[in-house]
Tab-separated table of C-alpha atoms in Angstrom:
chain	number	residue	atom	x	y	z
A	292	UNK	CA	34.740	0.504	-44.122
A	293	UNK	CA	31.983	0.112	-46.419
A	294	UNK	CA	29.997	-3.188	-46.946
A	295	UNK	CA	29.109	-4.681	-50.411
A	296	UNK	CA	25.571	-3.846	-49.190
A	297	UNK	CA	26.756	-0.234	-48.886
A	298	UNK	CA	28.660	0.026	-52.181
A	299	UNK	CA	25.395	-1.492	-53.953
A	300	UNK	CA	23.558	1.492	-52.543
A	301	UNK	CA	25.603	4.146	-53.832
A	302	UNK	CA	26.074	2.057	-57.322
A	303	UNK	CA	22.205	2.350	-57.181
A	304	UNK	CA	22.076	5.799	-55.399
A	305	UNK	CA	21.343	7.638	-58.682
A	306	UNK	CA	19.157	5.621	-61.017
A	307	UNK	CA	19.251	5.162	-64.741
A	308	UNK	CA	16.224	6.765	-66.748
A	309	UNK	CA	14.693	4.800	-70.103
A	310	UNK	CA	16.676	6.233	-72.400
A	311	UNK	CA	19.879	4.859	-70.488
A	312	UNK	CA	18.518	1.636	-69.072
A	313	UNK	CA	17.406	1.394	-73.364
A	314	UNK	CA	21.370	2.364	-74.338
A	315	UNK	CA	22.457	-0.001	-71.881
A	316	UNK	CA	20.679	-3.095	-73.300
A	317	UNK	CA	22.227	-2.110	-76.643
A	318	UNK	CA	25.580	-1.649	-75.358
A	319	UNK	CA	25.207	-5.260	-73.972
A	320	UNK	CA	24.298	-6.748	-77.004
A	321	UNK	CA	26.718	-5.756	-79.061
A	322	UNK	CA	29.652	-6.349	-76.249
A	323	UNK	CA	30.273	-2.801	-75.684
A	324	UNK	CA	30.624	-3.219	-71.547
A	325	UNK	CA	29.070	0.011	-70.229
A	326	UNK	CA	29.646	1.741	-67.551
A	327	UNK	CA	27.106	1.297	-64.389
A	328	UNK	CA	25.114	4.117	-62.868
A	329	UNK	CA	27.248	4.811	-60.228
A	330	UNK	CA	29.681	5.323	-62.331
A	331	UNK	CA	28.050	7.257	-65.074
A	332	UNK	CA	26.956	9.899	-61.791
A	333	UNK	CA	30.222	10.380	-61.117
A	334	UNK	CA	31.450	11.400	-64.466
A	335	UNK	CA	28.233	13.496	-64.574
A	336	UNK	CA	28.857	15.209	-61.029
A	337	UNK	CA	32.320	15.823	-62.186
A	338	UNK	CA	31.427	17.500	-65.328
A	339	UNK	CA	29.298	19.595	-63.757
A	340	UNK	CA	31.910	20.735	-61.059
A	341	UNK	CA	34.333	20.967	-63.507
A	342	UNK	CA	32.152	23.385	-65.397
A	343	UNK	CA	33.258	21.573	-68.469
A	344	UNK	CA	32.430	22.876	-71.942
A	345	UNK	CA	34.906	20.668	-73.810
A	346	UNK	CA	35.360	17.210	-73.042
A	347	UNK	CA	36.993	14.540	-74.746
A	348	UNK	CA	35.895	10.933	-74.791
A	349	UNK	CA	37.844	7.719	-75.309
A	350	UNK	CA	35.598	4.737	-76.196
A	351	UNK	CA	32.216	5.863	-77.088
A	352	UNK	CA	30.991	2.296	-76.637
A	353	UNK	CA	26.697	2.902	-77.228
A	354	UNK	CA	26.461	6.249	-75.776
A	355	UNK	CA	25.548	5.285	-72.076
A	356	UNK	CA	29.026	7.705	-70.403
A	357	UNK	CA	28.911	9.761	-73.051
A	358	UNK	CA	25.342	11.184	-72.108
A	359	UNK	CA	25.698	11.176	-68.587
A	360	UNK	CA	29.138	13.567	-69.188
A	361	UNK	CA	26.465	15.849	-71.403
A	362	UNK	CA	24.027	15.587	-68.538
A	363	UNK	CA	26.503	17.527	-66.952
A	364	UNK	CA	28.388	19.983	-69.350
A	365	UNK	CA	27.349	23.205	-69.493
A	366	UNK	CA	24.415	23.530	-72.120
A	367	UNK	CA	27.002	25.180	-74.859
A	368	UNK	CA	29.467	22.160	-74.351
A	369	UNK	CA	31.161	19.875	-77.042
A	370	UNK	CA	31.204	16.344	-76.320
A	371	UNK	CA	34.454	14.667	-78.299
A	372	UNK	CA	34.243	10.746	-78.018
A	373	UNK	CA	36.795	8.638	-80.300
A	374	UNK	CA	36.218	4.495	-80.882
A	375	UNK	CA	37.384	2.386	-83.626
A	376	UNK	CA	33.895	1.162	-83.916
A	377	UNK	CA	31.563	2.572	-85.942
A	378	UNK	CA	28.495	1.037	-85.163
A	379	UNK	CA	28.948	1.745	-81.534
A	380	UNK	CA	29.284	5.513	-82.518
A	381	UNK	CA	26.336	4.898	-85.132
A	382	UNK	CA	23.987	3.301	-81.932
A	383	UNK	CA	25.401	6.641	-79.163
A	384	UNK	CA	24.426	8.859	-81.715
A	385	UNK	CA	21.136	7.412	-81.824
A	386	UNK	CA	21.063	7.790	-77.364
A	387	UNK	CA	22.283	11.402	-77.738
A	388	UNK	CA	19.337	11.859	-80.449
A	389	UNK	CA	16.817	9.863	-78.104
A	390	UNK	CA	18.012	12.445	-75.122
A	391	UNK	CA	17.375	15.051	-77.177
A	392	UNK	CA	21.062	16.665	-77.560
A	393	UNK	CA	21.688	18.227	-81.112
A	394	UNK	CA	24.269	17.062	-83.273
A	395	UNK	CA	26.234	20.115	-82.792
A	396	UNK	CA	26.497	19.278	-79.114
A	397	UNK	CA	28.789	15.766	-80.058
A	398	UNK	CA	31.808	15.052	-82.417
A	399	UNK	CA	32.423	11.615	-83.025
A	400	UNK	CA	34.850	10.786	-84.569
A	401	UNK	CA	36.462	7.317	-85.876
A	402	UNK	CA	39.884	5.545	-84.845
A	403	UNK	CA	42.286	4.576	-82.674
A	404	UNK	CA	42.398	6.839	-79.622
A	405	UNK	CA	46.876	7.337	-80.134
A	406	UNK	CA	45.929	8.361	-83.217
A	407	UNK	CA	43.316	10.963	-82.430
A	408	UNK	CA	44.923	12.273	-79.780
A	409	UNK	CA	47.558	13.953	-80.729
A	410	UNK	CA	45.584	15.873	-83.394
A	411	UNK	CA	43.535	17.681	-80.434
A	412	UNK	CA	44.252	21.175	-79.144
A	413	UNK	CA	46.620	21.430	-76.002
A	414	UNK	CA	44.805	22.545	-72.762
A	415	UNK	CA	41.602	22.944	-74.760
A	416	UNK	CA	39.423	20.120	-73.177
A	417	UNK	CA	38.263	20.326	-69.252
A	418	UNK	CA	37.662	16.961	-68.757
A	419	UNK	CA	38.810	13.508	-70.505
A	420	UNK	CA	37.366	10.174	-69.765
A	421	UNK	CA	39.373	6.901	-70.459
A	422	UNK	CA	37.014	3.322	-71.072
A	423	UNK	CA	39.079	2.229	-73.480
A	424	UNK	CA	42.190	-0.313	-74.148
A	425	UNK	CA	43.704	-0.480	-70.971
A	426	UNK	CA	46.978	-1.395	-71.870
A	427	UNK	CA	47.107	2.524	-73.971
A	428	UNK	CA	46.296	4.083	-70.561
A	429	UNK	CA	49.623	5.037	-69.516
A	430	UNK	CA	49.381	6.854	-73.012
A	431	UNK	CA	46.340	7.976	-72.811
A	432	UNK	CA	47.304	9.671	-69.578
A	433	UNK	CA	50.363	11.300	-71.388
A	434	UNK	CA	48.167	13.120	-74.004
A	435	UNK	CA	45.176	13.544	-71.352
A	436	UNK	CA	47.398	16.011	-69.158
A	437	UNK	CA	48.726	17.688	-72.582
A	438	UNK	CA	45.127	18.245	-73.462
A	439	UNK	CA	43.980	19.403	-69.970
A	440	UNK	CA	43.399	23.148	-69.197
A	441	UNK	CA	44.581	23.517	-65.223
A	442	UNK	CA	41.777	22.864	-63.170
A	443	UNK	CA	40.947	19.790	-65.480
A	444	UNK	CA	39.614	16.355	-65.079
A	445	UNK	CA	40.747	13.138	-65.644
A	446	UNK	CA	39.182	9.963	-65.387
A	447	UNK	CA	39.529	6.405	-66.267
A	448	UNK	CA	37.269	3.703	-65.916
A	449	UNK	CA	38.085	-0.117	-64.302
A	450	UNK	CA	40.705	1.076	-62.197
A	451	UNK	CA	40.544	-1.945	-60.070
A	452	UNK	CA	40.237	-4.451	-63.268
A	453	UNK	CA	38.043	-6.610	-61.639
A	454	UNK	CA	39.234	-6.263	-58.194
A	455	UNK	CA	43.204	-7.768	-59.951
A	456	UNK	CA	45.280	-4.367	-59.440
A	457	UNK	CA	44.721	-4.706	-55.343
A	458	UNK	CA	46.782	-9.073	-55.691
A	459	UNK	CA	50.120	-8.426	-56.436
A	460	UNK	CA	50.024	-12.132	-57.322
A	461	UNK	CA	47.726	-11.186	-60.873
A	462	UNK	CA	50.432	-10.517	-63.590
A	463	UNK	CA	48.520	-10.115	-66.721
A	464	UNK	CA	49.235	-7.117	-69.161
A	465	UNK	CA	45.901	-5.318	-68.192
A	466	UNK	CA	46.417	-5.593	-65.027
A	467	UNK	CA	49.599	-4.811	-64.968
A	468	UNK	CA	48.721	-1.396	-66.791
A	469	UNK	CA	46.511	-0.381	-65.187
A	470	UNK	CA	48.689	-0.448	-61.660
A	471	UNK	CA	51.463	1.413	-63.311
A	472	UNK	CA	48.940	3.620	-64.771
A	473	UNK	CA	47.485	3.852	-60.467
A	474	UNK	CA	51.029	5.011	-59.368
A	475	UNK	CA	51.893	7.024	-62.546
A	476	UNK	CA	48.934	9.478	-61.077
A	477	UNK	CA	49.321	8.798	-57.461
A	478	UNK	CA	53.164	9.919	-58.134
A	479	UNK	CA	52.758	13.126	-60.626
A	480	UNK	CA	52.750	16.390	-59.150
A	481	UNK	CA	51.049	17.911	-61.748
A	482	UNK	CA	47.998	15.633	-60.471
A	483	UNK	CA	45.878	15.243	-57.215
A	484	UNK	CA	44.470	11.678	-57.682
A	485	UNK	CA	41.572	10.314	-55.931
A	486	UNK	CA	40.266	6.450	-56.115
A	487	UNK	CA	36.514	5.772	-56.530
A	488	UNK	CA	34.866	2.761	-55.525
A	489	UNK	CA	32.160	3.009	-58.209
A	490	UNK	CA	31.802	0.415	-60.630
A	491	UNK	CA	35.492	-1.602	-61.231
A	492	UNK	CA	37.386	1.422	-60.135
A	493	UNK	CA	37.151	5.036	-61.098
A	494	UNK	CA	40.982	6.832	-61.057
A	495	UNK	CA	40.390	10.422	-61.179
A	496	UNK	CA	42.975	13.343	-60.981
A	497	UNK	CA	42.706	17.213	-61.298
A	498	UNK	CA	45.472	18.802	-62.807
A	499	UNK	CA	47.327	21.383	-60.612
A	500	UNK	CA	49.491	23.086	-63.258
């Protein structure tokens, strides 16, 4: 079993750059909670095994996933985040800009994620990556297999919720979510789920069909 000394070292295993360690201090400033390296490798790793072109975003926050999923699309791929924030959106643009990724490589766009959703192509998108409100993942997950191609990627972020899911004594509505959302996947045939312990929690799950 791993130690915390052990989990540190893969948190740490692939470092942040400037340009991230800069997007990160922004995203902390403004309360936008991003995601730690660890994490963002893994949603880079997978987007680059996933050969993903399209992928679809939900919480932009200040650009820090976002740009490790670009790190690893393929160089023609579209980026789709959605936030009801704008001047989260308004500071990741600026990260993408600072990476040097074109404009025509992102799409943000404005809202709430159930309604932006629905409005996206069916099995057009190889990956989708949930940081969002985490009592909408169960829905999220809904419209994240619609929007899958077979062979796609999902993954959402704070999967333990602060190490809450694991004590069946913690009750609150996040929590509570977010362990329906944890046997939802574990359950689905359409899904093989994996559990990373990266960050608080990354649920991931290809879909089979």
């Amino acid at each position: 079993m791993a130690t915390p000394a052990s989990l540190e070292y893969a948190e740490e295993f692939v470092p942040e750059d400037d340009i991230l360690r800069t997007a990160r201090r922004r995203g902390i400033e403004v309360g936008a909670h991003p995601i730690l390296p660890g994490c963002g490798a893994a949603l880079c790793f997978l987007a680059t095994v996933a050969n993903a072109r399209s992928v679809v975003e939900v919480g932009t926050g200040c650009g820090v996933s976002g740009l490790w999923l670009l790190r690893g699309m393929r160089p023609d791929g579209t980026l789709t985040s959605v936030d009801v924030e704008p001047e989260h959106q308004r500071m990741a643009r600026q990260t993408f800009a600072e990476a040097g990724f074109s404009g025509s490589r992102i799409r943000l766009i404005g809202g709430r994620a159930l309604d932006v959703l629905p409005r996206l192509a069916d099995g057009g998108y190889d990956m989708v990556f949930c940081d969002a409100a985490k009592q909408e993942y169960i829905d999220y997950l809904t419209e994240s297999v619609r929007l899958l191609r077979r062979g796609g990627v999902v993954v959402f972020c704070d999967a333990f919720c602060g190490d809450q899911v694991a004590d069946p004594t913690q009750r609150d509505p996040d929590t509570v979510a977010i362990r329906e959302l944890g046997k939802l996947v574990r359950n689905d045939e359409r899904l093989r789920p994996l559990m990373l312990p990266l960050g608080s929690g990354l649920l991931a799950a290809v879909k089979l069909t």
